[in-house]
C-alpha cells in the first residue's frame, strides 16, 4: 500500500527566508504531484514530476524528485506572504489496477509573516 | 487548460435526506473520475474511483450503500450521499483523469453541511 508522508506539517516562516518541505513515499510511484490549497478552496496544481532527477521551478517554488530515495522536495526561496497556504504532495500508484489514483500526504500548512 | 466543475458549490441539508453532487469535465473526456473527502485541517482522502460504464471501486472503510456513485457518461460522475448525517459534513472534491493526456484535474469542491 502506497503511503505518503510530509514534513513538516506546520511551517511558520519569515518573509525573505528559504525553506524546504519534504515528501516521502513508501512504494513505487510513477508520478509525484505538488498542490497548493487556499482556505475554503480546492487544489491548485503546482508541479508534476515524472522521472528521477526531475526539477521544476515556478517563481519562488522549486520541486525535485529522487525516485531512488522515494523523496520529493518543495523548496521555497525568499518567501513572501502570498505563499501562505497548505501544500500537499501526492504520489500516483503504479500499475493498471490503480487507475491512476493518488495518495496524498498530510499537508504542510505554511504561514509567511513579516 | 482542462476544467472540471462541481455542482452545487455548497449545500446545507437536514439529517436523513439525500444529497447529489455532480462532477463534470467540461472540455475533455474522462473515463475515470475520483471522489475525495476532506475534513477541516486534514488531507484529502480518496473515497472511490469511478469508471465510466462500470461500478465504482470504493476504498476500504467507505460505505458503498451510503455513497452512491454513478458515472454514466465520459463527462459526468455523480456522488449521492444517502440519508446524510452530521458526521457526513465535509468538503467533497472530485477529480477527472483526462484519457488523452493521462492528467488529473480537480474540481472546485462541494461543501456539505448536514444539520
XYZ file of C-alpha atoms in Angstrom:
229
model
C 0.000 0.000 0.000
C 1.346 3.368 -1.010
C 1.821 5.799 1.864
C 2.949 9.406 1.642
C 4.395 11.448 4.474
C 5.155 15.133 4.512
C 7.433 17.002 6.820
C 6.951 19.432 8.425
C 3.199 19.615 8.976
C 3.282 23.218 10.133
C 5.741 25.835 8.996
C 5.964 29.439 10.072
C 8.492 31.427 8.088
C 9.672 34.940 7.982
C 9.442 36.817 4.695
C 12.614 36.596 2.696
C 13.751 33.297 4.164
C 14.209 29.936 2.446
C 12.855 26.565 3.478
C 12.214 23.062 2.161
C 9.208 20.790 2.547
C 9.893 17.075 2.281
C 7.670 14.348 0.875
C 8.499 10.675 1.314
C 6.556 7.862 -0.291
C 6.676 4.209 0.594
C 6.480 2.220 -2.645
C 6.985 2.648 -6.350
C 5.165 5.590 -7.835
C 5.169 6.747 -11.425
C 4.269 10.387 -10.780
C 4.664 12.852 -7.953
C 2.490 15.937 -7.683
C 2.585 19.115 -5.646
C -0.576 21.107 -4.997
C -1.475 24.288 -3.211
C -4.729 24.774 -1.333
C -6.032 28.086 -0.042
C -8.624 28.094 2.767
C -12.036 27.030 1.539
C -10.748 26.296 -1.947
C -9.906 23.226 -3.964
C -6.452 22.215 -5.149
C -4.264 24.210 -7.474
C -1.731 22.149 -9.386
C 1.854 23.344 -8.952
C 4.129 20.654 -10.330
C 4.120 17.134 -11.703
C 7.384 15.220 -11.587
C 7.780 12.181 -13.761
C 11.310 10.891 -13.553
C 14.321 10.572 -11.293
C 16.228 13.804 -11.045
C 13.350 15.887 -12.366
C 13.447 19.512 -11.246
C 10.794 22.110 -11.950
C 10.632 25.741 -10.933
C 7.904 28.326 -10.938
C 8.600 31.657 -9.331
C 9.804 31.163 -5.765
C 8.956 27.448 -5.708
C 11.150 24.622 -6.936
C 10.290 20.941 -6.804
C 12.565 17.961 -7.259
C 12.252 14.202 -7.311
C 14.612 11.424 -6.267
C 12.913 8.142 -7.121
C 15.678 6.037 -5.615
C 15.208 7.663 -2.228
C 11.444 7.940 -2.809
C 11.716 11.579 -1.864
C 10.434 14.796 -3.327
C 11.174 18.272 -2.064
C 9.463 21.617 -2.468
C 11.912 24.438 -1.904
C 10.717 27.925 -1.104
C 13.048 30.792 -1.929
C 12.724 34.246 -0.358
C 9.240 33.608 0.953
C 6.525 36.216 0.575
C 3.171 36.476 2.330
C 1.268 35.368 -0.785
C 2.798 31.921 -0.443
C 0.858 31.290 2.778
C -1.314 28.237 2.068
C -1.438 24.487 2.603
C 0.829 22.465 0.352
C 0.180 18.839 -0.482
C 2.277 16.293 -2.235
C 0.616 13.277 -3.820
C 2.058 10.139 -5.313
C 0.404 8.181 -8.061
C 0.425 4.440 -7.649
C 1.849 2.373 -10.433
C 0.109 -0.460 -12.202
C -3.028 -0.675 -14.291
C -5.268 -1.595 -11.369
C -4.537 1.671 -9.578
C -6.402 3.593 -12.339
C -4.035 6.441 -11.619
C -5.375 7.149 -8.156
C -3.393 9.500 -5.962
C -2.325 9.107 -2.368
C -1.906 12.415 -0.574
C 0.468 13.472 2.139
C -0.875 15.086 5.292
C -0.278 18.581 4.004
C 2.033 21.331 5.204
C 0.394 24.488 6.499
C 2.699 27.332 5.585
C 2.416 30.747 7.156
C 4.716 33.534 5.999
C 4.930 36.514 8.322
C 6.746 39.849 8.118
C -6.472 24.195 -19.647
C -8.954 21.484 -18.834
C -11.763 22.416 -16.462
C -13.723 20.311 -14.021
C -16.887 21.703 -12.492
C -18.846 20.610 -9.465
C -22.418 21.360 -8.602
C -23.526 22.551 -6.158
C -20.688 24.558 -4.608
C -22.222 24.224 -1.190
C -25.301 22.601 0.229
C -26.995 22.575 3.611
C -29.476 19.809 4.270
C -31.389 18.224 7.091
C -30.294 14.970 8.652
C -31.820 11.955 6.918
C -32.086 13.496 3.481
C -30.058 12.583 0.399
C -27.769 14.918 -1.474
C -26.454 14.558 -5.019
C -23.212 16.158 -6.144
C -22.279 16.381 -9.806
C -18.790 16.385 -11.256
C -18.348 17.336 -14.902
C -15.336 17.512 -17.179
C -16.174 20.489 -19.365
C -13.874 20.165 -22.347
C -12.415 16.700 -22.222
C -13.419 13.089 -21.817
C -12.713 11.330 -18.572
C -13.094 7.587 -18.360
C -12.006 7.764 -14.741
C -13.100 10.187 -12.051
C -12.184 10.182 -8.387
C -14.103 11.314 -5.333
C -12.299 12.672 -2.282
C -13.454 13.863 1.108
C -11.614 16.428 3.160
C -12.352 17.257 6.779
C -11.183 20.585 8.218
C -7.424 20.857 8.646
C -6.938 17.386 7.154
C -5.702 15.930 3.929
C -7.754 14.580 1.058
C -8.935 11.033 1.495
C -9.871 9.056 -1.588
C -13.375 7.647 -1.281
C -13.827 5.894 -4.572
C -12.702 5.553 -8.145
C -15.443 5.944 -10.719
C -15.061 4.364 -14.146
C -17.437 5.167 -16.964
C -19.879 2.378 -17.612
C -18.876 0.205 -14.681
C -19.264 0.001 -10.929
C -17.207 2.287 -8.757
C -14.316 0.939 -6.721
C -14.565 2.032 -3.111
C -11.703 2.483 -0.698
C -11.613 0.476 2.471
C -13.972 1.832 5.089
C -16.203 3.744 2.678
C -19.803 2.508 2.687
C -20.883 1.897 -0.902
C -24.566 1.898 0.048
C -24.241 5.294 1.655
C -22.129 6.971 -1.002
C -23.649 6.048 -4.332
C -21.530 6.803 -7.367
C -22.735 6.832 -10.944
C -20.535 7.512 -13.957
C -22.988 7.351 -16.801
C -21.042 9.297 -19.394
C -17.495 10.295 -20.240
C -18.069 13.773 -18.815
C -20.261 13.230 -15.767
C -19.975 11.433 -12.465
C -22.363 11.862 -9.553
C -21.971 11.196 -5.859
C -25.140 10.764 -3.812
C -24.862 10.884 -0.053
C -27.857 8.905 1.125
C -29.527 9.515 4.471
C -26.962 12.137 5.343
C -25.995 12.729 8.949
C -23.967 15.497 10.599
C -20.815 13.367 10.516
C -21.051 13.380 6.707
C -20.483 17.132 6.718
C -17.293 17.665 4.793
C -15.682 19.154 1.717
C -16.128 16.782 -1.235
C -13.748 17.170 -4.157
C -13.825 15.298 -7.419
C -11.099 14.930 -9.991
C -11.230 13.762 -13.579
C -8.490 11.947 -15.394
C -8.140 13.110 -18.974
C -7.712 9.964 -21.004
C -5.695 11.505 -23.814
C -3.005 13.140 -21.654
C -3.325 10.955 -18.536
C -3.558 14.128 -16.437
C -5.840 14.549 -13.441
C -7.799 17.787 -12.949
C -9.574 18.756 -9.733
C -12.984 20.296 -9.351
C -13.632 23.314 -7.100
C -15.216 21.204 -4.368
C -18.625 20.982 -2.728
C -19.084 21.891 0.906
C -21.776 19.773 2.512
C -23.271 20.716 5.864
C -25.805 18.362 7.418
C -27.878 19.822 10.225
